[in-house]
């Protein structure tokens, strides 16, 4: 299989706003001067940018498929860019894999060049799961996708794997995408649940993610976990466990003790839970969240950093 399907460890880093969607891309510089492109030939990845810099002379860098010596992959955007002292820079984002043969229309066949673009991998940067009552919340993110039909969600059953769902992919994209799937395990009696993703191309090729295991054993006590991520922007996850059925209140307060939000106010069965706190409408600062479950009460601090 000539594709790459990689999983990077989920990284916790203070103040991390996750890498930008174009952080994996590269800019390739070409000088345009004296009857030459330097360098003339480039090997790039879909999503990379090629930038031509005028040095001297009068040129037009062209790749439209109609001028002799030019060709480009089906679906790619053509270009026809003058290069003079008044127009010194032209940039092109490579959005389709294949070979781009470009020329200077004034100096062909002296000034010719080739861009060879390789496919994006499906780059899975995280795959996580959390138990909330009788539901396992699976979530994953991709940084890039190539020809991605989607993800088959699988749960381990003894020594075999069962398909429990399918989540549609985004085809080919250089944007970061987030996915999720909810698995209701209320009618299942096993204590450990192991999951994996089967990423499937439109061509039928597929790759498996790494496996994650969720434990469904009843907690022995009440607890409130530190929110994750922390600091956060704009949302964060708050997890807690209940050792017995309880009336639950989970509230958020600002640094002055003013109540900001009620995240939970209901009776819940013993188990592990996770809720999302969205602070997109709040200003940066220190906040507190408090859980009350019968005689159990605990408070933790979190930091919103915009």
Tab-separated table of C-alpha atoms in Angstrom:
chain	number	residue	atom	x	y	z
A	1	UNK	CA	0.000	0.000	0.000
A	2	UNK	CA	1.585	3.284	-1.092
A	3	UNK	CA	-0.293	5.469	1.340
A	4	UNK	CA	0.653	6.627	4.758
A	5	UNK	CA	-1.676	6.421	7.720
A	6	UNK	CA	0.059	7.670	10.841
A	7	UNK	CA	-0.997	8.232	14.405
A	8	UNK	CA	0.879	10.715	16.514
A	9	UNK	CA	0.635	10.655	20.308
A	10	UNK	CA	-1.852	13.081	21.768
A	11	UNK	CA	0.354	15.829	23.208
A	12	UNK	CA	-0.385	17.835	26.325
A	13	UNK	CA	1.545	21.094	26.258
A	14	UNK	CA	0.938	24.228	28.271
A	15	UNK	CA	-0.691	26.890	26.136
A	16	UNK	CA	-0.882	24.654	23.052
A	17	UNK	CA	-3.441	25.789	20.504
A	18	UNK	CA	-2.756	22.726	18.346
A	19	UNK	CA	-0.673	23.185	15.248
A	20	UNK	CA	-2.171	25.334	12.473
A	21	UNK	CA	-3.765	23.505	9.581
A	22	UNK	CA	-0.918	24.531	7.294
A	23	UNK	CA	1.942	23.766	9.694
A	24	UNK	CA	2.847	20.619	7.773
A	25	UNK	CA	3.103	22.527	4.486
A	26	UNK	CA	6.295	23.890	2.939
A	27	UNK	CA	6.988	26.983	0.870
A	28	UNK	CA	9.255	26.389	-2.129
A	29	UNK	CA	11.063	29.431	-3.559
A	30	UNK	CA	12.037	29.780	-7.230
A	31	UNK	CA	14.157	32.666	-8.577
A	32	UNK	CA	13.160	34.012	-11.994
A	33	UNK	CA	16.074	35.600	-13.864
A	34	UNK	CA	18.374	35.520	-16.884
A	35	UNK	CA	16.460	32.945	-18.888
A	36	UNK	CA	16.225	30.511	-15.966
A	37	UNK	CA	14.024	29.252	-13.157
A	38	UNK	CA	16.222	28.331	-10.196
A	39	UNK	CA	15.539	25.645	-9.130
A	40	UNK	CA	13.440	24.655	-12.127
A	41	UNK	CA	12.157	21.300	-10.861
A	42	UNK	CA	10.449	20.793	-7.509
A	43	UNK	CA	9.121	17.828	-5.529
A	44	UNK	CA	6.270	18.987	-3.316
A	45	UNK	CA	3.373	17.657	-1.257
A	46	UNK	CA	-0.229	18.640	-1.931
A	47	UNK	CA	-0.850	21.730	0.184
A	48	UNK	CA	2.652	23.148	-0.355
A	49	UNK	CA	3.134	26.638	-1.788
A	50	UNK	CA	5.476	27.464	-4.662
A	51	UNK	CA	6.592	31.107	-4.779
A	52	UNK	CA	8.360	32.642	-7.792
A	53	UNK	CA	10.577	35.664	-7.068
A	54	UNK	CA	11.446	38.097	-9.886
A	55	UNK	CA	15.142	38.986	-10.065
A	56	UNK	CA	15.489	40.631	-13.481
A	57	UNK	CA	14.080	40.651	-17.003
A	58	UNK	CA	10.483	40.325	-18.173
A	59	UNK	CA	8.814	36.933	-17.764
A	60	UNK	CA	5.443	35.234	-17.522
A	61	UNK	CA	5.334	31.961	-15.625
A	62	UNK	CA	2.557	29.910	-17.189
A	63	UNK	CA	0.929	26.539	-16.645
A	64	UNK	CA	-2.434	26.498	-18.361
A	65	UNK	CA	-2.287	23.323	-20.450
A	66	UNK	CA	-2.807	25.238	-23.701
A	67	UNK	CA	0.608	26.798	-24.259
A	68	UNK	CA	3.147	24.389	-25.751
A	69	UNK	CA	5.224	22.821	-23.005
A	70	UNK	CA	2.609	23.245	-20.270
A	71	UNK	CA	0.449	20.612	-18.615
A	72	UNK	CA	-1.222	20.156	-15.273
A	73	UNK	CA	-3.226	17.406	-13.510
A	74	UNK	CA	-6.999	17.247	-14.039
A	75	UNK	CA	-8.787	19.483	-11.559
A	76	UNK	CA	-5.748	21.639	-10.797
A	77	UNK	CA	-5.957	25.427	-11.118
A	78	UNK	CA	-4.036	26.895	-14.094
A	79	UNK	CA	-1.928	30.037	-13.793
A	80	UNK	CA	-0.554	32.760	-16.054
A	81	UNK	CA	1.435	35.273	-14.005
A	82	UNK	CA	3.502	38.250	-15.301
A	83	UNK	CA	6.837	38.740	-13.534
A	84	UNK	CA	8.375	42.232	-13.768
A	85	UNK	CA	9.829	44.843	-11.439
A	86	UNK	CA	6.230	45.882	-10.779
A	87	UNK	CA	5.060	42.307	-10.086
A	88	UNK	CA	7.903	40.635	-8.258
A	89	UNK	CA	6.168	37.734	-6.485
A	90	UNK	CA	3.697	35.077	-7.537
A	91	UNK	CA	2.571	32.229	-5.252
A	92	UNK	CA	0.663	29.068	-6.107
A	93	UNK	CA	-0.778	26.524	-3.660
A	94	UNK	CA	-0.546	23.002	-5.063
A	95	UNK	CA	-3.962	21.432	-4.499
A	96	UNK	CA	-3.893	18.331	-6.735
A	97	UNK	CA	-1.289	15.575	-6.962
A	98	UNK	CA	0.490	14.955	-10.254
A	99	UNK	CA	2.943	16.713	-12.576
A	100	UNK	CA	2.824	20.406	-13.419
A	101	UNK	CA	4.939	21.433	-16.456
A	102	UNK	CA	5.337	25.197	-16.527
A	103	UNK	CA	7.213	27.625	-18.802
A	104	UNK	CA	8.050	31.270	-19.355
A	105	UNK	CA	6.064	32.118	-22.473
A	106	UNK	CA	8.697	34.694	-23.518
A	107	UNK	CA	11.668	32.340	-23.177
A	108	UNK	CA	10.329	28.847	-23.879
A	109	UNK	CA	11.995	26.348	-24.304
A	110	UNK	CA	14.913	27.894	-22.391
A	111	UNK	CA	12.832	28.511	-19.261
A	112	UNK	CA	10.922	25.375	-18.350
A	113	UNK	CA	10.163	23.714	-15.043
A	114	UNK	CA	8.316	20.809	-13.476
A	115	UNK	CA	6.480	20.517	-10.169
A	116	UNK	CA	5.850	16.949	-9.037
A	117	UNK	CA	3.197	16.835	-6.297
A	118	UNK	CA	2.681	13.743	-4.165
A	119	UNK	CA	-0.529	12.824	-2.376
A	120	UNK	CA	-1.491	13.842	1.100
A	121	UNK	CA	-1.575	11.080	3.673
A	122	UNK	CA	-4.519	10.583	5.990
A	123	UNK	CA	-2.780	11.913	9.067
A	124	UNK	CA	-4.596	10.940	12.259
A	125	UNK	CA	-3.260	13.084	15.078
A	126	UNK	CA	-5.401	11.827	17.965
A	127	UNK	CA	-7.838	9.052	18.856
A	128	UNK	CA	-9.447	9.139	22.300
A	129	UNK	CA	-12.360	7.705	24.226
A	130	UNK	CA	-14.183	8.629	27.428
A	131	UNK	CA	-16.973	6.908	29.323
A	132	UNK	CA	-20.000	9.000	30.280
A	133	UNK	CA	-22.643	6.867	32.002
A	134	UNK	CA	-23.583	4.109	29.555
A	135	UNK	CA	-22.042	5.872	26.561
A	136	UNK	CA	-18.468	5.711	25.280
A	137	UNK	CA	-17.639	8.970	23.502
A	138	UNK	CA	-14.998	8.371	20.829
A	139	UNK	CA	-13.264	11.338	19.218
A	140	UNK	CA	-10.448	11.743	16.727
A	141	UNK	CA	-8.779	14.426	14.619
A	142	UNK	CA	-7.031	14.499	11.257
A	143	UNK	CA	-4.522	17.083	10.048
A	144	UNK	CA	-4.677	16.036	6.385
A	145	UNK	CA	-6.803	13.692	4.294
A	146	UNK	CA	-6.329	12.162	0.863
A	147	UNK	CA	-9.187	10.410	-0.934
A	148	UNK	CA	-10.726	9.608	2.448
A	149	UNK	CA	-14.138	7.934	2.191
A	150	UNK	CA	-14.444	7.657	5.951
A	151	UNK	CA	-13.871	5.721	9.140
A	152	UNK	CA	-15.395	2.408	10.107
A	153	UNK	CA	-15.651	2.284	13.906
A	154	UNK	CA	-14.880	-1.165	15.290
A	155	UNK	CA	-15.254	-2.708	18.772
A	156	UNK	CA	-13.350	-5.807	19.791
A	157	UNK	CA	-15.430	-8.931	20.468
A	158	UNK	CA	-13.204	-11.644	21.889
A	159	UNK	CA	-10.537	-12.236	19.258
A	160	UNK	CA	-12.557	-10.630	16.430
A	161	UNK	CA	-13.777	-7.117	15.605
A	162	UNK	CA	-17.354	-5.925	15.094
A	163	UNK	CA	-18.263	-2.948	12.929
A	164	UNK	CA	-20.458	-0.704	15.094
A	165	UNK	CA	-20.659	2.397	12.910
A	166	UNK	CA	-19.297	4.470	10.063
A	167	UNK	CA	-18.339	8.175	9.990
A	168	UNK	CA	-18.049	9.943	6.635
A	169	UNK	CA	-14.656	11.459	5.779
A	170	UNK	CA	-13.812	14.723	4.006
A	171	UNK	CA	-12.231	13.331	0.843
A	172	UNK	CA	-9.069	15.323	0.166
A	173	UNK	CA	-8.343	18.286	2.407
A	174	UNK	CA	-5.494	20.086	4.132
A	175	UNK	CA	-7.806	21.359	6.874
A	176	UNK	CA	-7.868	19.924	10.389
A	177	UNK	CA	-11.091	17.935	10.907
A	178	UNK	CA	-12.694	16.593	14.065
A	179	UNK	CA	-14.814	13.434	14.244
A	180	UNK	CA	-16.830	11.723	16.941
A	181	UNK	CA	-18.934	8.632	17.547
A	182	UNK	CA	-21.083	7.555	20.521
A	183	UNK	CA	-21.291	3.872	21.486
A	184	UNK	CA	-24.092	2.943	23.890
A	185	UNK	CA	-22.856	0.025	26.024
A	186	UNK	CA	-25.747	-0.030	28.494
A	187	UNK	CA	-26.865	-3.541	27.420
A	188	UNK	CA	-23.354	-5.024	27.431
A	189	UNK	CA	-21.907	-6.838	30.442
A	190	UNK	CA	-18.168	-6.782	29.699
A	191	UNK	CA	-15.895	-4.477	31.699
A	192	UNK	CA	-13.312	-3.509	29.088
A	193	UNK	CA	-14.117	-2.138	25.644
A	194	UNK	CA	-11.429	-1.900	22.969
A	195	UNK	CA	-11.888	0.216	19.844
A	196	UNK	CA	-10.063	0.960	16.603
A	197	UNK	CA	-10.725	2.870	13.380
A	198	UNK	CA	-10.598	1.417	9.887
A	199	UNK	CA	-9.857	4.322	7.551
A	200	UNK	CA	-11.151	3.532	4.042
A	201	UNK	CA	-10.230	5.209	0.741
A	202	UNK	CA	-12.672	5.705	-2.113
A	203	UNK	CA	-10.389	3.326	-3.996
A	204	UNK	CA	-11.059	0.587	-1.426
A	205	UNK	CA	-7.655	0.712	0.281
A	206	UNK	CA	-7.748	0.833	4.072
A	207	UNK	CA	-5.568	1.166	7.162
A	208	UNK	CA	-6.189	0.588	10.879
A	209	UNK	CA	-5.572	3.010	13.716
A	210	UNK	CA	-4.031	1.997	17.002
A	211	UNK	CA	-6.363	0.522	19.627
A	212	UNK	CA	-7.753	2.238	22.711
A	213	UNK	CA	-9.399	0.515	25.692
A	214	UNK	CA	-12.119	1.935	27.929
A	215	UNK	CA	-12.731	0.383	31.361
A	216	UNK	CA	-16.351	0.132	32.483
A	217	UNK	CA	-15.830	-1.161	36.018
A	218	UNK	CA	-17.785	0.672	38.701
A	219	UNK	CA	-15.714	3.308	40.510
A	220	UNK	CA	-15.012	2.703	44.197
A	221	UNK	CA	-15.419	6.344	45.224
A	222	UNK	CA	-16.495	9.797	44.161
A	223	UNK	CA	-13.938	11.907	42.323
A	224	UNK	CA	-13.592	15.059	40.252
A	225	UNK	CA	-10.756	15.129	37.730
A	226	UNK	CA	-8.711	18.079	36.537
A	227	UNK	CA	-10.216	19.512	33.367
A	228	UNK	CA	-8.437	18.779	30.087
A	229	UNK	CA	-6.920	20.632	28.390
A	230	UNK	CA	-5.881	23.202	30.960
A	231	UNK	CA	-5.263	26.032	30.109
A	232	UNK	CA	-7.956	25.836	27.430
A	233	UNK	CA	-9.569	27.845	24.634
A	234	UNK	CA	-12.486	27.897	24.124
A	235	UNK	CA	-13.733	24.555	25.505
A	236	UNK	CA	-12.517	21.898	27.908
A	237	UNK	CA	-13.579	18.489	29.214
A	238	UNK	CA	-14.515	17.866	32.860
A	239	UNK	CA	-14.655	14.251	34.098
A	240	UNK	CA	-15.996	12.812	37.318
A	241	UNK	CA	-16.921	9.442	38.826
A	242	UNK	CA	-19.808	8.383	41.020
A	243	UNK	CA	-19.581	5.325	43.250
A	244	UNK	CA	-23.366	5.207	43.695
A	245	UNK	CA	-26.535	6.709	42.279
A	246	UNK	CA	-26.629	10.380	43.285
A	247	UNK	CA	-28.227	13.761	42.740
A	248	UNK	CA	-25.499	15.726	40.978
A	249	UNK	CA	-24.765	19.399	40.586
A	250	UNK	CA	-21.735	20.551	38.607
A	251	UNK	CA	-21.309	24.324	38.463
A	252	UNK	CA	-18.751	26.835	37.214
A	253	UNK	CA	-17.789	30.035	39.056
A	254	UNK	CA	-15.606	33.020	38.210
A	255	UNK	CA	-12.717	34.207	40.387
A	256	UNK	CA	-15.122	36.355	42.476
A	257	UNK	CA	-17.378	33.416	43.266
A	258	UNK	CA	-20.168	34.367	40.872
A	259	UNK	CA	-21.936	31.381	39.324
A	260	UNK	CA	-21.252	31.269	35.569
A	261	UNK	CA	-22.903	28.033	34.445
A	262	UNK	CA	-24.640	24.891	35.631
A	263	UNK	CA	-23.283	21.956	33.633
A	264	UNK	CA	-25.166	19.138	35.414
A	265	UNK	CA	-28.244	19.193	37.643
A	266	UNK	CA	-29.822	15.747	37.664
A	267	UNK	CA	-29.852	12.299	39.231
A	268	UNK	CA	-27.205	10.018	37.722
A	269	UNK	CA	-26.316	6.357	38.075
A	270	UNK	CA	-22.959	5.195	39.403
A	271	UNK	CA	-20.297	5.411	36.721
A	272	UNK	CA	-17.834	7.651	34.914
A	273	UNK	CA	-18.942	10.856	33.203
A	274	UNK	CA	-17.492	13.594	31.036
A	275	UNK	CA	-19.029	16.959	30.153
A	276	UNK	CA	-17.863	19.820	27.936
A	277	UNK	CA	-17.591	23.371	29.209
A	278	UNK	CA	-17.737	25.963	26.402
A	279	UNK	CA	-16.252	29.303	27.470
A	280	UNK	CA	-16.292	30.971	24.050
A	281	UNK	CA	-18.349	33.878	25.431
A	282	UNK	CA	-16.159	34.416	28.499
A	283	UNK	CA	-12.983	36.444	28.915
A	284	UNK	CA	-9.594	35.005	29.795
A	285	UNK	CA	-9.011	34.314	33.466
A	286	UNK	CA	-9.226	31.829	36.321
A	287	UNK	CA	-12.461	29.904	36.872
A	288	UNK	CA	-13.548	27.220	39.333
A	289	UNK	CA	-15.806	24.211	38.930
A	290	UNK	CA	-17.520	22.454	41.830
A	291	UNK	CA	-19.314	19.125	42.041
A	292	UNK	CA	-21.816	18.249	44.734
A	293	UNK	CA	-23.031	14.658	45.066
A	294	UNK	CA	-24.744	14.008	48.394
A	295	UNK	CA	-22.124	14.687	51.061
A	296	UNK	CA	-19.313	14.729	48.477
A	297	UNK	CA	-18.113	18.156	47.421
A	298	UNK	CA	-14.971	19.100	45.525
A	299	UNK	CA	-13.691	22.167	43.679
A	300	UNK	CA	-10.928	22.549	41.077
A	301	UNK	CA	-9.373	25.502	39.304
A	302	UNK	CA	-9.113	25.968	35.512
A	303	UNK	CA	-7.579	28.650	33.304
A	304	UNK	CA	-9.156	30.130	30.188
A	305	UNK	CA	-6.417	31.564	27.970
A	306	UNK	CA	-7.518	33.326	24.777
